[in-house]
Amino acid sequence: MTGGGSVGTGGTDGTGRSVGTGGTDGTGRTSGSDRTDATGGAAGDVVVRVDRARCVGTGLCAATAPDDLALGEDGRARARHPVSAPGEQLTEAAEMCPVEAITVLSALDGRRIAPVL
Amino acid sequence: MSVEQRPAESAPPLVPLHCLRHAEPGPPRLAALPTGTPVWLVSRHADVRQVFTDPRLNRASLYTPDAPPVSVVPNILDDPDALLNLDGAEHQRLRRTVQRAFTPRAIARWRPWVASVVDGLLDDLIDQGSPADIVAEYTRPLPVAVISRLMGLDGLDLKRLGHWSDHALSATAHSAGAIAAAMGEFAQFAAELIAERRAAPGDDLVSGLLAAARESGGVSERQLVSLVVGLVVAGHETTMTTLGNAVVYLLGDGRAAWQRLAADEESAGAATEQLLRAIPLGDTEALPGLLRRATEDVEIGGVTIPAGAVVAADAATANHDPAVFPRTLAEDLFAPLGSPSLTFGAGPHHCLGAWLARMELELALHRLARRLPGLRAAGPQEAIVWREGLLTRSPLALQVAW
Ligand code: HEM
Ligand code: SF4
């Protein structure tokens, strides 16, 4: 019997997309976060959402992206800022979350940036 | 089978796991482990969750030189190099080598393949004909096949695997010497596998975790060996146990749900969550809960637990906490849970394989009910022979007919 796909932790995700920790930040953008828009925020700003009912409090995200995510006293993660700058750590936190409780959205148009489904 | 069988007249027959009675949840209270070590039993839903997530309670301190004994006969859970027994940065480093392969998205990609394994086993079961032992033909081979494929263990000797697994989670079934010998062989197997995959990496989990460990650095060889052993055991033993005990319930007291289980995958998914919540993996005598030790004074549910004390999180009782889960299995097997159950723990050690286990159980139960709508237990519940002396308890064999 054959099947499944790759179960490696790096490499491809079975659809040919890279899911390794290196390389791009998963958004495909490599620059642009330092451009500012009219409101003073960076054009590439993102909103970090944590589904607190789903969060099981592993703390992985807070360790991965400590600038943007913190584990509260109630053992659930929360976003530290209303908007964040995008980055590899944040993308990794969203992709690594064991229960997919984190989504990173574009502040501009609400488009999902991570995790890539 | 090498697992201990009880003498016929020693005690009344064991009841199936879904029939166990659970204490009324209450504030933490002092009791003792089988070693005599005092232990704080924690049983309310919110308190159990706190034990799992509060950084002042951890696993590593259970195995420091000053720690009191927590196992009469140590088994795989007492291995200080195991993922479960690392904490903090060291734990995260090792967990990261495998976490990406176990997210809901990563596991969902395996669904068609797992479904095809389920179908293949059902074809064989039906070809062979009624009556049959559903443990030997279905509930045991499925999780073994799945973890074998993920880890690339083609050609693994299933007798040897069975022998190792029986010893890995032994409570009273085996002597310390027998466990140490079996775990030594198991570690040897893992070390050879690691050497093999280093030389010729494939697309399997072991190759993936080795690559990730090499990239991150700081992961010891012993941790890698223990992780491989732990994945093999955790990857099939608990899922097999849950599936076997779920079938005991569904062909017995819960038979009324069979038709709906066959109806659609969503119903089977909801039922799987309820079964995982309500049917514990084993009896509380061997292990009153999942253990932690306080590294400083910590208040839980209004009680101050002193630094150095051992704490047992009784997830089975918390999963029946009427304040959170007011309804029983029989009342509504298909009701959404409402609050997350604590079956897979929480916090840093939240079960790595939770999504894999859920998917296997859901597919296995749904397709079993669909293909064999008339499936029934061939003998009385009281006659079930159990695997005993382990931390988990499930039927050793289960005769079914259709
Ligand atoms: C119904 C099936 C399962 C149940 C009920 C279950 C339950 C649990 C629980 C309660 C824990 C946490 C223990 C603690 O905090 O003290 C845990 C940890 C773990 N489980 Fe599972 N498990 C199941 C299936 C699996 C599968 C299929 C795998 C592997 C592929 C797996 C791998 C692990 C690992 C590696 C850990 C340790 C995680 C860590 O320490 O970071 N489990 N499991
Ligand atoms: S990684 Fe996910 S589950 Fe873990 S604390 Fe962060 S949001 Fe919660």
PDB file of N, CA and C in Angstrom, chain B residues 87-159:
ATOM      1  N   ASP B  87      11.315  19.682  29.887  1.00  0.00           N
ATOM      2  CA  ASP B  87      10.512  20.887  30.066  1.00  0.00           C
ATOM      3  C   ASP B  87      11.242  22.087  29.494  1.00  0.00           C
ATOM      4  N   GLY B  88      10.513  23.192  29.400  1.00  0.00           N
ATOM      5  CA  GLY B  88      11.122  24.455  28.990  1.00  0.00           C
ATOM      6  C   GLY B  88      11.715  24.399  27.597  1.00  0.00           C
ATOM      7  N   ALA B  89      12.850  25.094  27.433  1.00  0.00           N
ATOM      8  CA  ALA B  89      13.464  25.240  26.108  1.00  0.00           C
ATOM      9  C   ALA B  89      13.886  23.893  25.534  1.00  0.00           C
ATOM     10  N   GLU B  90      14.356  22.998  26.412  1.00  0.00           N
ATOM     11  CA  GLU B  90      14.799  21.683  25.953  1.00  0.00           C
ATOM     12  C   GLU B  90      13.623  20.894  25.357  1.00  0.00           C
ATOM     13  N   HIS B  91      12.483  20.982  26.027  1.00  0.00           N
ATOM     14  CA  HIS B  91      11.280  20.309  25.528  1.00  0.00           C
ATOM     15  C   HIS B  91      10.853  20.880  24.184  1.00  0.00           C
ATOM     16  N   GLN B  92      10.834  22.198  24.102  1.00  0.00           N
ATOM     17  CA  GLN B  92      10.378  22.824  22.856  1.00  0.00           C
ATOM     18  C   GLN B  92      11.285  22.479  21.693  1.00  0.00           C
ATOM     19  N   ARG B  93      12.575  22.407  21.956  1.00  0.00           N
ATOM     20  CA  ARG B  93      13.522  22.085  20.893  1.00  0.00           C
ATOM     21  C   ARG B  93      13.202  20.706  20.306  1.00  0.00           C
ATOM     22  N   LEU B  94      12.954  19.747  21.179  1.00  0.00           N
ATOM     23  CA  LEU B  94      12.660  18.393  20.693  1.00  0.00           C
ATOM     24  C   LEU B  94      11.265  18.317  20.059  1.00  0.00           C
ATOM     25  N   ARG B  95      10.308  18.976  20.683  1.00  0.00           N
ATOM     26  CA  ARG B  95       8.937  18.926  20.173  1.00  0.00           C
ATOM     27  C   ARG B  95       8.845  19.534  18.765  1.00  0.00           C
ATOM     28  N   ARG B  96       9.623  20.593  18.550  1.00  0.00           N
ATOM     29  CA  ARG B  96       9.618  21.245  17.232  1.00  0.00           C
ATOM     30  C   ARG B  96      10.080  20.320  16.122  1.00  0.00           C
ATOM     31  N   THR B  97      10.885  19.331  16.442  1.00  0.00           N
ATOM     32  CA  THR B  97      11.367  18.445  15.375  1.00  0.00           C
ATOM     33  C   THR B  97      10.231  17.607  14.788  1.00  0.00           C
ATOM     34  N   VAL B  98       9.127  17.476  15.522  1.00  0.00           N
ATOM     35  CA  VAL B  98       8.007  16.659  15.027  1.00  0.00           C
ATOM     36  C   VAL B  98       6.676  17.403  14.916  1.00  0.00           C
ATOM     37  N   GLN B  99       6.574  18.569  15.559  1.00  0.00           N
ATOM     38  CA  GLN B  99       5.267  19.218  15.666  1.00  0.00           C
ATOM     39  C   GLN B  99       4.603  19.495  14.316  1.00  0.00           C
ATOM     40  N   ARG B 100       5.381  19.928  13.336  1.00  0.00           N
ATOM     41  CA  ARG B 100       4.785  20.292  12.052  1.00  0.00           C
ATOM     42  C   ARG B 100       4.103  19.121  11.357  1.00  0.00           C
ATOM     43  N   ALA B 101       4.566  17.935  11.623  1.00  0.00           N
ATOM     44  CA  ALA B 101       3.962  16.761  10.979  1.00  0.00           C
ATOM     45  C   ALA B 101       2.638  16.382  11.631  1.00  0.00           C
ATOM     46  N   PHE B 102       2.286  17.032  12.764  1.00  0.00           N
ATOM     47  CA  PHE B 102       1.103  16.618  13.514  1.00  0.00           C
ATOM     48  C   PHE B 102       0.047  17.707  13.659  1.00  0.00           C
ATOM     49  N   THR B 103       0.187  18.810  12.915  1.00  0.00           N
ATOM     50  CA  THR B 103      -0.864  19.826  12.976  1.00  0.00           C
ATOM     51  C   THR B 103      -2.113  19.282  12.299  1.00  0.00           C
ATOM     52  N   PRO B 104      -3.276  19.871  12.576  1.00  0.00           N
ATOM     53  CA  PRO B 104      -4.494  19.385  11.910  1.00  0.00           C
ATOM     54  C   PRO B 104      -4.348  19.350  10.391  1.00  0.00           C
ATOM     55  N   ARG B 105      -3.682  20.340   9.801  1.00  0.00           N
ATOM     56  CA  ARG B 105      -3.528  20.355   8.329  1.00  0.00           C
ATOM     57  C   ARG B 105      -2.670  19.193   7.856  1.00  0.00           C
ATOM     58  N   ALA B 106      -1.563  18.978   8.564  1.00  0.00           N
ATOM     59  CA  ALA B 106      -0.653  17.910   8.142  1.00  0.00           C
ATOM     60  C   ALA B 106      -1.340  16.550   8.264  1.00  0.00           C
ATOM     61  N   ILE B 107      -2.092  16.363   9.326  1.00  0.00           N
ATOM     62  CA  ILE B 107      -2.769  15.078   9.537  1.00  0.00           C
ATOM     63  C   ILE B 107      -3.892  14.876   8.518  1.00  0.00           C
ATOM     64  N   ALA B 108      -4.585  15.950   8.186  1.00  0.00           N
ATOM     65  CA  ALA B 108      -5.696  15.824   7.229  1.00  0.00           C
ATOM     66  C   ALA B 108      -5.230  15.268   5.891  1.00  0.00           C
ATOM     67  N   ARG B 109      -3.987  15.531   5.525  1.00  0.00           N
ATOM     68  CA  ARG B 109      -3.486  15.013   4.250  1.00  0.00           C
ATOM     69  C   ARG B 109      -3.417  13.494   4.232  1.00  0.00           C
ATOM     70  N   TRP B 110      -3.388  12.888   5.409  1.00  0.00           N
ATOM     71  CA  TRP B 110      -3.309  11.424   5.484  1.00  0.00           C
ATOM     72  C   TRP B 110      -4.678  10.764   5.425  1.00  0.00           C
ATOM     73  N   ARG B 111      -5.725  11.570   5.481  1.00  0.00           N
ATOM     74  CA  ARG B 111      -7.065  11.011   5.627  1.00  0.00           C
ATOM     75  C   ARG B 111      -7.424   9.975   4.552  1.00  0.00           C
ATOM     76  N   PRO B 112      -7.242  10.290   3.262  1.00  0.00           N
ATOM     77  CA  PRO B 112      -7.606   9.289   2.247  1.00  0.00           C
ATOM     78  C   PRO B 112      -6.824   7.987   2.414  1.00  0.00           C
ATOM     79  N   TRP B 113      -5.584   8.113   2.783  1.00  0.00           N
ATOM     80  CA  TRP B 113      -4.785   6.914   2.935  1.00  0.00           C
ATOM     81  C   TRP B 113      -5.257   6.095   4.147  1.00  0.00           C
ATOM     82  N   VAL B 114      -5.502   6.769   5.288  1.00  0.00           N
ATOM     83  CA  VAL B 114      -5.991   6.047   6.470  1.00  0.00           C
ATOM     84  C   VAL B 114      -7.333   5.376   6.156  1.00  0.00           C
ATOM     85  N   ALA B 115      -8.181   6.075   5.417  1.00  0.00           N
ATOM     86  CA  ALA B 115      -9.467   5.488   5.031  1.00  0.00           C
ATOM     87  C   ALA B 115      -9.258   4.215   4.203  1.00  0.00           C
ATOM     88  N   SER B 116      -8.239   4.221   3.354  1.00  0.00           N
ATOM     89  CA  SER B 116      -8.004   3.030   2.534  1.00  0.00           C
ATOM     90  C   SER B 116      -7.481   1.871   3.390  1.00  0.00           C
ATOM     91  N   VAL B 117      -6.729   2.161   4.432  1.00  0.00           N
ATOM     92  CA  VAL B 117      -6.284   1.091   5.343  1.00  0.00           C
ATOM     93  C   VAL B 117      -7.487   0.511   6.079  1.00  0.00           C
ATOM     94  N   VAL B 118      -8.372   1.402   6.540  1.00  0.00           N
ATOM     95  CA  VAL B 118      -9.594   0.962   7.222  1.00  0.00           C
ATOM     96  C   VAL B 118     -10.393   0.041   6.301  1.00  0.00           C
ATOM     97  N   ASP B 119     -10.583   0.463   5.066  1.00  0.00           N
ATOM     98  CA  ASP B 119     -11.363  -0.343   4.116  1.00  0.00           C
ATOM     99  C   ASP B 119     -10.707  -1.697   3.851  1.00  0.00           C
ATOM    100  N   GLY B 120      -9.399  -1.689   3.737  1.00  0.00           N
ATOM    101  CA  GLY B 120      -8.685  -2.950   3.501  1.00  0.00           C
ATOM    102  C   GLY B 120      -8.876  -3.928   4.656  1.00  0.00           C
ATOM    103  N   LEU B 121      -8.797  -3.425   5.879  1.00  0.00           N
ATOM    104  CA  LEU B 121      -8.974  -4.297   7.041  1.00  0.00           C
ATOM    105  C   LEU B 121     -10.409  -4.814   7.106  1.00  0.00           C
ATOM    106  N   LEU B 122     -11.365  -3.959   6.743  1.00  0.00           N
ATOM    107  CA  LEU B 122     -12.772  -4.387   6.761  1.00  0.00           C
ATOM    108  C   LEU B 122     -13.020  -5.452   5.685  1.00  0.00           C
ATOM    109  N   ASP B 123     -12.419  -5.275   4.509  1.00  0.00           N
ATOM    110  CA  ASP B 123     -12.546  -6.302   3.462  1.00  0.00           C
ATOM    111  C   ASP B 123     -12.066  -7.654   3.995  1.00  0.00           C
ATOM    112  N   ASP B 124     -10.906  -7.639   4.612  1.00  0.00           N
ATOM    113  CA  ASP B 124     -10.338  -8.889   5.127  1.00  0.00           C
ATOM    114  C   ASP B 124     -11.226  -9.501   6.204  1.00  0.00           C
ATOM    115  N   LEU B 125     -11.725  -8.628   7.091  1.00  0.00           N
ATOM    116  CA  LEU B 125     -12.579  -9.110   8.181  1.00  0.00           C
ATOM    117  C   LEU B 125     -13.825  -9.779   7.612  1.00  0.00           C
ATOM    118  N   ILE B 126     -14.441  -9.143   6.630  1.00  0.00           N
ATOM    119  CA  ILE B 126     -15.684  -9.655   6.052  1.00  0.00           C
ATOM    120  C   ILE B 126     -15.414 -10.937   5.250  1.00  0.00           C
ATOM    121  N   ASP B 127     -14.309 -10.943   4.516  1.00  0.00           N
ATOM    122  CA  ASP B 127     -13.933 -12.154   3.771  1.00  0.00           C
ATOM    123  C   ASP B 127     -13.761 -13.343   4.702  1.00  0.00           C
ATOM    124  N   GLN B 128     -13.149 -13.077   5.817  1.00  0.00           N
ATOM    125  CA  GLN B 128     -12.862 -14.153   6.750  1.00  0.00           C
ATOM    126  C   GLN B 128     -14.140 -14.714   7.356  1.00  0.00           C
ATOM    127  N   GLY B 129     -15.130 -13.861   7.539  1.00  0.00           N
ATOM    128  CA  GLY B 129     -16.450 -14.321   7.949  1.00  0.00           C
ATOM    129  C   GLY B 129     -16.730 -14.255   9.431  1.00  0.00           C
ATOM    130  N   SER B 130     -18.010 -14.285   9.758  1.00  0.00           N
ATOM    131  CA  SER B 130     -18.492 -14.197  11.136  1.00  0.00           C
ATOM    132  C   SER B 130     -18.463 -15.582  11.769  1.00  0.00           C
ATOM    133  N   PRO B 131     -18.111 -15.728  13.045  1.00  0.00           N
ATOM    134  CA  PRO B 131     -17.654 -14.698  13.978  1.00  0.00           C
ATOM    135  C   PRO B 131     -16.166 -14.412  13.811  1.00  0.00           C
ATOM    136  N   ALA B 132     -15.708 -13.321  14.424  1.00  0.00           N
ATOM    137  CA  ALA B 132     -14.292 -12.961  14.322  1.00  0.00           C
ATOM    138  C   ALA B 132     -13.856 -12.211  15.580  1.00  0.00           C
ATOM    139  N   ASP B 133     -12.543 -12.177  15.809  1.00  0.00           N
ATOM    140  CA  ASP B 133     -11.985 -11.393  16.912  1.00  0.00           C
ATOM    141  C   ASP B 133     -11.648 -10.011  16.359  1.00  0.00           C
ATOM    142  N   ILE B 134     -12.433  -9.023  16.740  1.00  0.00           N
ATOM    143  CA  ILE B 134     -12.275  -7.693  16.156  1.00  0.00           C
ATOM    144  C   ILE B 134     -11.020  -6.971  16.655  1.00  0.00           C
ATOM    145  N   VAL B 135     -10.492  -7.403  17.781  1.00  0.00           N
ATOM    146  CA  VAL B 135      -9.236  -6.804  18.251  1.00  0.00           C
ATOM    147  C   VAL B 135      -8.094  -7.246  17.343  1.00  0.00           C
ATOM    148  N   ALA B 136      -8.011  -8.553  17.100  1.00  0.00           N
ATOM    149  CA  ALA B 136      -6.920  -9.069  16.276  1.00  0.00           C
ATOM    150  C   ALA B 136      -7.036  -8.603  14.828  1.00  0.00           C
ATOM    151  N   GLU B 137      -8.286  -8.444  14.345  1.00  0.00           N
ATOM    152  CA  GLU B 137      -8.487  -8.154  12.924  1.00  0.00           C
ATOM    153  C   GLU B 137      -8.623  -6.668  12.609  1.00  0.00           C
ATOM    154  N   TYR B 138      -8.883  -5.851  13.619  1.00  0.00           N
ATOM    155  CA  TYR B 138      -9.253  -4.469  13.291  1.00  0.00           C
ATOM    156  C   TYR B 138      -8.691  -3.425  14.260  1.00  0.00           C
ATOM    157  N   THR B 139      -9.055  -3.520  15.534  1.00  0.00           N
ATOM    158  CA  THR B 139      -8.695  -2.414  16.438  1.00  0.00           C
ATOM    159  C   THR B 139      -7.191  -2.352  16.724  1.00  0.00           C
ATOM    160  N   ARG B 140      -6.494  -3.503  16.667  1.00  0.00           N
ATOM    161  CA  ARG B 140      -5.042  -3.462  16.859  1.00  0.00           C
ATOM    162  C   ARG B 140      -4.300  -3.182  15.557  1.00  0.00           C
ATOM    163  N   PRO B 141      -4.601  -3.883  14.460  1.00  0.00           N
ATOM    164  CA  PRO B 141      -3.810  -3.646  13.241  1.00  0.00           C
ATOM    165  C   PRO B 141      -3.929  -2.234  12.663  1.00  0.00           C
ATOM    166  N   LEU B 142      -5.051  -1.565  12.840  1.00  0.00           N
ATOM    167  CA  LEU B 142      -5.188  -0.237  12.232  1.00  0.00           C
ATOM    168  C   LEU B 142      -4.148   0.760  12.756  1.00  0.00           C
ATOM    169  N   PRO B 143      -4.116   1.002  14.086  1.00  0.00           N
ATOM    170  CA  PRO B 143      -3.117   1.973  14.562  1.00  0.00           C
ATOM    171  C   PRO B 143      -1.680   1.534  14.304  1.00  0.00           C
ATOM    172  N   VAL B 144      -1.437   0.222  14.322  1.00  0.00           N
ATOM    173  CA  VAL B 144      -0.080  -0.258  14.037  1.00  0.00           C
ATOM    174  C   VAL B 144       0.288   0.058  12.585  1.00  0.00           C
ATOM    175  N   ALA B 145      -0.645  -0.190  11.664  1.00  0.00           N
ATOM    176  CA  ALA B 145      -0.372   0.085  10.247  1.00  0.00           C
ATOM    177  C   ALA B 145      -0.125   1.574  10.031  1.00  0.00           C
ATOM    178  N   VAL B 146      -0.898   2.405  10.701  1.00  0.00           N
ATOM    179  CA  VAL B 146      -0.781   3.849  10.486  1.00  0.00           C
ATOM    180  C   VAL B 146       0.561   4.379  10.992  1.00  0.00           C
ATOM    181  N   ILE B 147       0.923   4.031  12.211  1.00  0.00           N
ATOM    182  CA  ILE B 147       2.187   4.567  12.725  1.00  0.00           C
ATOM    183  C   ILE B 147       3.370   3.944  11.983  1.00  0.00           C
ATOM    184  N   SER B 148       3.222   2.691  11.534  1.00  0.00           N
ATOM    185  CA  SER B 148       4.307   2.057  10.774  1.00  0.00           C
ATOM    186  C   SER B 148       4.549   2.809   9.466  1.00  0.00           C
ATOM    187  N   ARG B 149       3.480   3.187   8.794  1.00  0.00           N
ATOM    188  CA  ARG B 149       3.633   3.910   7.534  1.00  0.00           C
ATOM    189  C   ARG B 149       4.239   5.300   7.776  1.00  0.00           C
ATOM    190  N   LEU B 150       3.734   5.995   8.796  1.00  0.00           N
ATOM    191  CA  LEU B 150       4.247   7.338   9.063  1.00  0.00           C
ATOM    192  C   LEU B 150       5.742   7.304   9.363  1.00  0.00           C
ATOM    193  N   MET B 151       6.151   6.286  10.109  1.00  0.00           N
ATOM    194  CA  MET B 151       7.550   6.224  10.524  1.00  0.00           C
ATOM    195  C   MET B 151       8.404   5.411   9.570  1.00  0.00           C
ATOM    196  N   GLY B 152       7.760   4.794   8.578  1.00  0.00           N
ATOM    197  CA  GLY B 152       8.513   3.997   7.614  1.00  0.00           C
ATOM    198  C   GLY B 152       9.072   2.724   8.224  1.00  0.00           C
ATOM    199  N   LEU B 153       8.241   2.005   8.986  1.00  0.00           N
ATOM    200  CA  LEU B 153       8.714   0.787   9.650  1.00  0.00           C
ATOM    201  C   LEU B 153       8.319  -0.463   8.865  1.00  0.00           C
ATOM    202  N   ASP B 154       8.441  -0.420   7.561  1.00  0.00           N
ATOM    203  CA  ASP B 154       8.028  -1.577   6.761  1.00  0.00           C
ATOM    204  C   ASP B 154       8.772  -2.813   7.231  1.00  0.00           C
ATOM    205  N   GLY B 155       8.065  -3.898   7.290  1.00  0.00           N
ATOM    206  CA  GLY B 155       8.716  -5.150   7.657  1.00  0.00           C
ATOM    207  C   GLY B 155       8.970  -5.284   9.144  1.00  0.00           C
ATOM    208  N   LEU B 156       8.398  -4.387   9.940  1.00  0.00           N
ATOM    209  CA  LEU B 156       8.558  -4.499  11.384  1.00  0.00           C
ATOM    210  C   LEU B 156       7.916  -5.807  11.869  1.00  0.00           C
ATOM    211  N   ASP B 157       8.625  -6.526  12.700  1.00  0.00           N
ATOM    212  CA  ASP B 157       8.128  -7.777  13.264  1.00  0.00           C
ATOM    213  C   ASP B 157       7.052  -7.452  14.320  1.00  0.00           C
ATOM    214  N   LEU B 158       5.796  -7.774  13.989  1.00  0.00           N
ATOM    215  CA  LEU B 158       4.697  -7.369  14.868  1.00  0.00           C
ATOM    216  C   LEU B 158       4.711  -8.086  16.218  1.00  0.00           C
ATOM    217  N   LYS B 159       5.276  -9.268  16.246  1.00  0.00           N
ATOM    218  CA  LYS B 159       5.403  -9.991  17.527  1.00  0.00           C
ATOM    219  C   LYS B 159       6.341  -9.236  18.454  1.00  0.00           C
TER     220      LYS B 159
END
